[in-house]
Coordinates of C-alpha atoms and ligand atoms in Angstrom, one line a residue:
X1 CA -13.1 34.0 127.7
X2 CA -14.8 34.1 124.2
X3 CA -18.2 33.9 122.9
X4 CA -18.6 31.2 119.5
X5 CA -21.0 31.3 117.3
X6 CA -21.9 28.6 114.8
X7 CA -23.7 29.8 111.9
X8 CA -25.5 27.7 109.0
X9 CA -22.4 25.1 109.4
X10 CA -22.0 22.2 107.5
X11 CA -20.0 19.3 106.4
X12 CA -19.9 17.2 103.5
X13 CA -18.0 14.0 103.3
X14 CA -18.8 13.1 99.7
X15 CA -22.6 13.0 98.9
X16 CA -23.0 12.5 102.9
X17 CA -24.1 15.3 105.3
X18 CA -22.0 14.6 108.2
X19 CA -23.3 18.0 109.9
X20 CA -25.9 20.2 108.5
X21 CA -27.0 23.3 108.9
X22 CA -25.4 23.6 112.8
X23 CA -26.5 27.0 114.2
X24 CA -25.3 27.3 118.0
X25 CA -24.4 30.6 119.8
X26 CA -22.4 29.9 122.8
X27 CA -21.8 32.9 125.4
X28 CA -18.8 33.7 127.3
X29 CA -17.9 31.0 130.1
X30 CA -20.9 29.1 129.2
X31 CA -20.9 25.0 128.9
X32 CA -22.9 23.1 126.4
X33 CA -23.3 19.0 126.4
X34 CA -23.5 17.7 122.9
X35 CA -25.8 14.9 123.0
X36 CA -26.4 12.2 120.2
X37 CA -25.9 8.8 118.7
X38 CA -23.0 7.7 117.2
X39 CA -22.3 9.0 114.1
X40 CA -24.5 12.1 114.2
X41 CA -21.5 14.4 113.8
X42 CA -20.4 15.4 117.1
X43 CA -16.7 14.8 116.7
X44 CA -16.7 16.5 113.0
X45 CA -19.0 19.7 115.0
X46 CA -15.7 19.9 117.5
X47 CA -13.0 19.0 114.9
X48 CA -14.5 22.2 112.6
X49 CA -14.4 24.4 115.3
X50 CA -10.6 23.5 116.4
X51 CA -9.9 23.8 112.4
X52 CA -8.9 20.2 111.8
X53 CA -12.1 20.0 109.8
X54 CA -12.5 22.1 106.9
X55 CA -16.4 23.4 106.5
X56 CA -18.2 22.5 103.6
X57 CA -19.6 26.0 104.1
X58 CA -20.8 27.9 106.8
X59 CA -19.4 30.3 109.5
X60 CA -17.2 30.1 112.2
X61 CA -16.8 33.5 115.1
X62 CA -15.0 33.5 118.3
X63 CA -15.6 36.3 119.6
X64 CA -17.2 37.7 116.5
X65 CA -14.4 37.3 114.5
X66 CA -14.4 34.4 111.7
X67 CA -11.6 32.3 112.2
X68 CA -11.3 30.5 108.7
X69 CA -8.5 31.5 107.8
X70 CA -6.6 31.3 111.8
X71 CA -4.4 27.5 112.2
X72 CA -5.6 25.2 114.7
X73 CA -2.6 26.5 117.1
X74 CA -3.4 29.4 116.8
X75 CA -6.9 29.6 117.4
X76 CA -6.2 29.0 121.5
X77 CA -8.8 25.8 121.9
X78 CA -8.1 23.1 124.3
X79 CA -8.7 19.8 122.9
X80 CA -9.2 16.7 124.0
X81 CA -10.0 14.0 121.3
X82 CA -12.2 11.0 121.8
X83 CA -8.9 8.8 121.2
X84 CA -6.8 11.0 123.1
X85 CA -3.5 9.7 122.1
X86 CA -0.7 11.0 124.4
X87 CA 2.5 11.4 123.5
X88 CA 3.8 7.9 123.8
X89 CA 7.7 9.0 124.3
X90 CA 7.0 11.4 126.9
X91 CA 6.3 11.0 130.6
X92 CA 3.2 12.2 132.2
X93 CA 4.6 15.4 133.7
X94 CA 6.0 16.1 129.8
X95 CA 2.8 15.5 128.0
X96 CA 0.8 17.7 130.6
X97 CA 3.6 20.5 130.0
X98 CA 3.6 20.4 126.0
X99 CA 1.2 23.1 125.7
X100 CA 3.1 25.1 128.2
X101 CA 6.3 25.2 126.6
X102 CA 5.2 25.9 123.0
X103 CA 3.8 28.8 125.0
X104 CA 7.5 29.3 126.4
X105 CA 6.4 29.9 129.7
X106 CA 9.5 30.2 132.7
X107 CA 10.0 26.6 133.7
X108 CA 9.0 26.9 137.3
X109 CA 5.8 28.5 136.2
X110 CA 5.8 25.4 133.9
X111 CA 5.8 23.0 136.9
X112 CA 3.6 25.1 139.4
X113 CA 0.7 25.0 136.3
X114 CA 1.3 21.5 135.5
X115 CA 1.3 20.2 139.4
X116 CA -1.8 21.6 140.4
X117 CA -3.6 20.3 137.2
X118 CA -2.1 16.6 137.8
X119 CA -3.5 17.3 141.5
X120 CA -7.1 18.4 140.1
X121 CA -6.8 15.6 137.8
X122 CA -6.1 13.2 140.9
X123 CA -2.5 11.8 139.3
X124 CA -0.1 12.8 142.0
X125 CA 2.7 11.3 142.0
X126 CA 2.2 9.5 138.6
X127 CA 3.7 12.3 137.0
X128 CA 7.6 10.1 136.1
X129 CA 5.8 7.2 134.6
X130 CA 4.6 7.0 130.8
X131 CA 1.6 6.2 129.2
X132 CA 1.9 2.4 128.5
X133 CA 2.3 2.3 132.5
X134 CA -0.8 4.4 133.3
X135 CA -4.7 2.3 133.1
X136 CA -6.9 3.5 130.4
X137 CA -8.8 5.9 133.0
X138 CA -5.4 7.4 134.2
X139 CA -4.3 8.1 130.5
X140 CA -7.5 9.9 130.1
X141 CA -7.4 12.1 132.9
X142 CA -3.9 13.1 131.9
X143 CA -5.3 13.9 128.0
X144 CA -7.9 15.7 130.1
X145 CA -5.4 17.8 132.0
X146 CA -2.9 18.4 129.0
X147 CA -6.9 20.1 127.3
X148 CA -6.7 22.3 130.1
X149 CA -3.4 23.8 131.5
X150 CA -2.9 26.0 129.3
X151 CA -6.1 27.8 130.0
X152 CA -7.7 27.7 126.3
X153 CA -10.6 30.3 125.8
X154 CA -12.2 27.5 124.8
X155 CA -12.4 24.2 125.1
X156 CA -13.6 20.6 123.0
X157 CA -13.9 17.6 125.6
X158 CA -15.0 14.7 123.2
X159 CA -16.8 11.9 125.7
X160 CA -13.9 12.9 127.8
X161 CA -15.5 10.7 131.2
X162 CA -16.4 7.7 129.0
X163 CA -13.4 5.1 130.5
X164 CA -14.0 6.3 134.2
X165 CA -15.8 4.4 136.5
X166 CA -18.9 5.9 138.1
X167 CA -18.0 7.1 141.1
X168 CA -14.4 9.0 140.0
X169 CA -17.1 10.3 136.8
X170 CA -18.9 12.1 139.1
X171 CA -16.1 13.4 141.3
X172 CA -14.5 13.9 137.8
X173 CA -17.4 15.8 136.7
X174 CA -17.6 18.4 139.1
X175 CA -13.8 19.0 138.5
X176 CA -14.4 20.2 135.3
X177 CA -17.2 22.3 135.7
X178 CA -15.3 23.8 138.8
X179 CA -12.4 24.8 136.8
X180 CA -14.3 25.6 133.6
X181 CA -16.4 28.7 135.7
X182 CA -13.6 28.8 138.0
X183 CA -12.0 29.6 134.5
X184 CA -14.8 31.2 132.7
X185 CA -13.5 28.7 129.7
X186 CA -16.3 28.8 127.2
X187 CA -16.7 25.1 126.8
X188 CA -18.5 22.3 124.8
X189 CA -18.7 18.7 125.8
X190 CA -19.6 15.6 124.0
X191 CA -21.3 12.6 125.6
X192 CA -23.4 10.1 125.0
X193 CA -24.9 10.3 128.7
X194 CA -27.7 12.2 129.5
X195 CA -27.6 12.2 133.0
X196 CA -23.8 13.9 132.5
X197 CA -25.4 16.4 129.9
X198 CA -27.7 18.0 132.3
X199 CA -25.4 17.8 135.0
X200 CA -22.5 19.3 133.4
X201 CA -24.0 21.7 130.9
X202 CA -25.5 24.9 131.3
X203 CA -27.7 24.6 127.5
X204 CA -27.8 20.7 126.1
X205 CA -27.7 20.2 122.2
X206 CA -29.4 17.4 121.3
X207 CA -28.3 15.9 117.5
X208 CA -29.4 13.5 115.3
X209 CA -28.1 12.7 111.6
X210 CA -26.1 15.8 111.5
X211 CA -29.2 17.9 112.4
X212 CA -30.0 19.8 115.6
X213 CA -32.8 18.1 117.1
X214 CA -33.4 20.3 120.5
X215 CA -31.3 23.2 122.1
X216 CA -32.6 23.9 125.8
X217 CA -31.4 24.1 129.4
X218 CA -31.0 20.7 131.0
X219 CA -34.6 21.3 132.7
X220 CA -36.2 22.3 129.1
X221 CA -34.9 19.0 127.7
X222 CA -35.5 16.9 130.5
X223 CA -39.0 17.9 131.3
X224 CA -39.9 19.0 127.8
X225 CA -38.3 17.6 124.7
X226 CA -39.6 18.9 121.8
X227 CA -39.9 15.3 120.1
X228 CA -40.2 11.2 120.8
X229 CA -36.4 10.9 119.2
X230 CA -35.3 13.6 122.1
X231 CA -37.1 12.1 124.6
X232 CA -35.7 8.7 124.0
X233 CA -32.8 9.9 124.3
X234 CA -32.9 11.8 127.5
X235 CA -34.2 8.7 128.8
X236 CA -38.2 8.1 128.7
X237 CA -39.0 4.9 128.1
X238 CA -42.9 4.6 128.1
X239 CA -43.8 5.6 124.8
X240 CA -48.0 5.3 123.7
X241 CA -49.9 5.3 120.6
X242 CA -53.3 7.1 120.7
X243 CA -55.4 9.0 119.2
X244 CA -56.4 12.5 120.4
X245 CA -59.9 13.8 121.5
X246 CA -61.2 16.9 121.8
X247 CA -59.5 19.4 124.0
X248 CA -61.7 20.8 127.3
X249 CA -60.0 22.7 130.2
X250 CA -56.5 22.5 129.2
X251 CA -56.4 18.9 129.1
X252 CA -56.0 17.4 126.3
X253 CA -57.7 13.2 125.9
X254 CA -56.0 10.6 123.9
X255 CA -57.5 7.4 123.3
X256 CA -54.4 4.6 123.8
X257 CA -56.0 1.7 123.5
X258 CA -58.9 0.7 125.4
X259 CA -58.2 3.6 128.2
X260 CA -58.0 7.3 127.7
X261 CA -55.4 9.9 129.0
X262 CA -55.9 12.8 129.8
X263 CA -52.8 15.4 128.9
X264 CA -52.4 19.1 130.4
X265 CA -51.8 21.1 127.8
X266 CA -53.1 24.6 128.2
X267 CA -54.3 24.7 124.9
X268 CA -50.3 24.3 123.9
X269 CA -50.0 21.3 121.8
X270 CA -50.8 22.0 118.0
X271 CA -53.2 18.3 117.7
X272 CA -57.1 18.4 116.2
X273 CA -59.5 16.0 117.3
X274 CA -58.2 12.2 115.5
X275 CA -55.0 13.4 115.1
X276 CA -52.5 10.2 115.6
X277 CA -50.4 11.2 119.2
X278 CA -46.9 9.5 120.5
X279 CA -47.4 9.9 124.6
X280 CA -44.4 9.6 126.5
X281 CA -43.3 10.3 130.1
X282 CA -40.9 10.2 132.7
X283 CA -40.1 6.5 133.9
X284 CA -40.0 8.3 137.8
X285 CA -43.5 10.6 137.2
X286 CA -45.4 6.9 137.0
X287 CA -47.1 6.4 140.5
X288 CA -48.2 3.3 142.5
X289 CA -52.2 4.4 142.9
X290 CA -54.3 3.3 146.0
X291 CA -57.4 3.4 143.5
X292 CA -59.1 3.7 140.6
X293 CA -59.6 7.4 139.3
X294 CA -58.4 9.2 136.2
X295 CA -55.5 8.8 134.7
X296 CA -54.9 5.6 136.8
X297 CA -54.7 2.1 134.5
X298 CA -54.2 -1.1 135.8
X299 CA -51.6 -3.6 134.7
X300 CA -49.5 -6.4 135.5
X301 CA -45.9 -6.8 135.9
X302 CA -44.2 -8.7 134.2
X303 CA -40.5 -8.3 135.7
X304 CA -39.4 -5.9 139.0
X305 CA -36.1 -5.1 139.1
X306 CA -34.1 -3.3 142.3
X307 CA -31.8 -0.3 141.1
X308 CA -30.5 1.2 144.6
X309 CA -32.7 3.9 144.7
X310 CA -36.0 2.9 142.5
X311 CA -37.4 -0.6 141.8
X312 CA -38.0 -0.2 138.1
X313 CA -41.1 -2.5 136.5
X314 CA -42.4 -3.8 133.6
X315 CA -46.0 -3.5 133.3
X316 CA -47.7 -4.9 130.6
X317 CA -51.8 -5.3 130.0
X318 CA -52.4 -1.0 130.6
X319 CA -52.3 -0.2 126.7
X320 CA -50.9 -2.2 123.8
X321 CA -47.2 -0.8 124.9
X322 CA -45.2 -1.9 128.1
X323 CA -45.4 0.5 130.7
X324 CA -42.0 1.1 133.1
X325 CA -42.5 2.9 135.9
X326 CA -39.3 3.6 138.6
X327 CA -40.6 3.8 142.0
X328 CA -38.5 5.8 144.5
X329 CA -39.6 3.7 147.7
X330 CA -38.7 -0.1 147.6
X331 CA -41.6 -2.2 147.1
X332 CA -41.8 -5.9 146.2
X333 CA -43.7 -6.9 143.3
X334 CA -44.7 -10.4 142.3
X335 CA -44.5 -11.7 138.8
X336 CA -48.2 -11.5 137.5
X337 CA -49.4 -8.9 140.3
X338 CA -52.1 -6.4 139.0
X339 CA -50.7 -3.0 139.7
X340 CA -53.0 0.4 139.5
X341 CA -50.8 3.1 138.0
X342 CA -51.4 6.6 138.0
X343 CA -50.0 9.3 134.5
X344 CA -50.6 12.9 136.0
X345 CA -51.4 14.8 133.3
X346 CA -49.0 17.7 134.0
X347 CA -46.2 14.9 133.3
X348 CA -47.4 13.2 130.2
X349 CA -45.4 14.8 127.3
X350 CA -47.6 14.6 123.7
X351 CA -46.9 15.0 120.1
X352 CA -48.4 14.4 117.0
X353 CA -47.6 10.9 115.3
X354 CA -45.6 12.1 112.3
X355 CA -44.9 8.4 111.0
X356 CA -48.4 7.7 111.6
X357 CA -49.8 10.6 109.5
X358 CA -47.1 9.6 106.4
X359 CA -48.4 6.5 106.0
X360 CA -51.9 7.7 105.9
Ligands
ATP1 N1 -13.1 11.6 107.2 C1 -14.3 11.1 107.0 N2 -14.6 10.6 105.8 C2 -15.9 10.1 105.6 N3 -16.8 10.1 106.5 C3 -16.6 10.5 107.7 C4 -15.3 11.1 108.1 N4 -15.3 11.4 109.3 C5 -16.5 11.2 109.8 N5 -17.3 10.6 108.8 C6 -18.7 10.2 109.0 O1 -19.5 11.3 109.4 C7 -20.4 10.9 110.4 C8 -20.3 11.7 111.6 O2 -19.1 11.3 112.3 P1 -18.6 11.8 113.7 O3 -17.3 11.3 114.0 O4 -18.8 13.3 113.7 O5 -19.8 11.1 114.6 P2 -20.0 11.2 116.2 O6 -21.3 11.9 116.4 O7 -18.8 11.8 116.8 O8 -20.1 9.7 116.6 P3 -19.5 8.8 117.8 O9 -20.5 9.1 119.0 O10 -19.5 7.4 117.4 O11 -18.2 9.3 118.2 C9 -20.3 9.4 110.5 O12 -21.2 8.8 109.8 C10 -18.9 9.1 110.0 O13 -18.8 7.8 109.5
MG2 MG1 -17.3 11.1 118.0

């Protein structure tokens, strides 16, 4: 168990910021999900911490202590890289074990560690063959358990699900947060899936360009991201351009348009009257409504498409932008059917149109 602390840390390569300016304090046991695009310094963020990575500057402290000057085998963090080479010479059982032995544990605590991890890891009985026998997903779960036998005080998993197939992803992910509490490993995970972040992760980081965007429990992200790039990215899709009325009762109009929507926000949302807005919401808070009233728009779909457990749409015709609602119950729609769709206003995030304003 260790607490980590990022403070003001940044890396240069050249005249480009890979990372800048990273502050992140991570509490004992806890489990953050690194979330960007590629190339927005996740792997350099993990690769600093381990000490492969030297800071351009900035601070480092597990458990309040700077570790700058501590080797990467000696600072006790499980890795497990996005290319998680295993060792190509050694058999499953032996690359699991490596860890173990540096540690010069007895052997038969050696092979008690390294079965039950193979058996979490679901490779029983694959534990004689090597890595060129092993598929893609098998190879990572092994890299996964070799990160996590020796029961690091904290652990890097970089996209560590990404080769799995969905359902042994999900079974997978509720391995590793098992074992992490069960564990108390203080842990940070990178993926590219938002649906794993919040999950998995008991705080999100949201980056972009080296920059920290958004740190927030899953629910403060997902309901509440504090701008259009984060919301984007934890998957809204409906995305307006308005312009912004005056405030009265906490809800907040914005002209997209030729209809108005109205916004709750409790006085919250720092907008004046003709202020430029980006609205977005929730593909899944778009309703079917029965009839006109406000905040309902009508529009027509263009395409319906059947996910399993929402029929997702395309509506064009409501406001200059498409429209997508999901709709949990299954309903047919026709190609050119005029749909009534209802924004509540509780659901409709808002914020100011930053481009919009530059170019004015
Ligand atoms: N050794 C290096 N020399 C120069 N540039 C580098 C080096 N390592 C990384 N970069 C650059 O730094 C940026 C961040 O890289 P990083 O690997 O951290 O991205 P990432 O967020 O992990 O992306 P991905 O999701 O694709 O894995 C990228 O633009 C990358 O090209
Ligand atoms: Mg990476």
């Amino acid at each position: 168990m260790a607490t980590l602390e990022l403070q003001h840390l940044t890396k240069k390569f050249g005249d480009f910021t890979a990372v800048d300016d990273m502050n992140l304090s991570v509490a004992e046991g806890e489990m953050i999900a690194l979330l960007g695009g590629s190339g927005c310094g996740k792997t350099t963020t993990l690769r600093m911490i381990a000490g492969f990575t030297e800071p351009f500057s900035g601070t480092i402290l597990v458990d309040g202590k700077d570790v700058r000057s501590i080797p990467p085998y000696r600072r006790n963090v499980g890795i497990f890289f996005q290319n998680y080479a295993l060792f190509p010479h050694m058999t499953v059982f032996e690359n699991v074990a490596f860890g173990l032995k540096l540690q010069k544990l007895p052997k038969a605590e050696i092979r008690e560690r390294v079965e039950n991890m193979l058996s979490l890891v679901k490779l029983v009985g694959l534990d004689r063959r090597y890595p060129r026998e092993l598929s893609g997903g098998q190879q990572q779960r092994v890299a996964l358990a070799r990160a996590m036998v020796t029961r690091p005080t904290i652990l890097l998993l970089d996209e560590p699900l990404s080769n799995l197939y969905a359902k042994l992803r999900v079974e997978m992910q509720v391995e590793i947060k098992r074992i992490q509490k069960e564990l108390g490993i203080t842990t940070i995970i990178v993926t590219h899936d938002h649906e794993e972040a919040v999950s998995l992760a008991d705080r999100v980081i949201v980056m972009n360009a080296g920059r920290v965007q958004q740190i927030g429990t899953p629910q403060e992200i997902f309901d509440r991201p504090v701008s259009p790039f984060v919301a984007d990215f934890m998957g809204f899709s409906t995305f307006l351009h308005g312009v912004a009325g005056p405030e009265e009762n906490g809800l907040l109009p914005v002209k997209c348009g030729s209809h108005t929507l109205h916004v709750r926000t409790d006085g919250g949302a720092d907008i004046a009257p003709g202020d430029a807005c980006v609205l977005t919401i929730r593909s899944e808070n778009i309703a079917l409504a029965k009839e006109p009233g406000d905040n309902v728009v009508s529009g027509q779909v263009r395409t319906s498409t059947y996910k399993g457990h929402t029929t997702r749409l395309e509506v064009t015709g409501c406001f200059d932008e498409t429209v997508y609602p999901a709709l949990s119950e299954y309903t047919e729609h026709k190609e050119g059917e005029t749909v009534q769709l209802y924004f509540p206003p509780e659901r409709i995030c808002v914020y100011k149109d930053e481009k919009k304003m530059e170019d004015q």
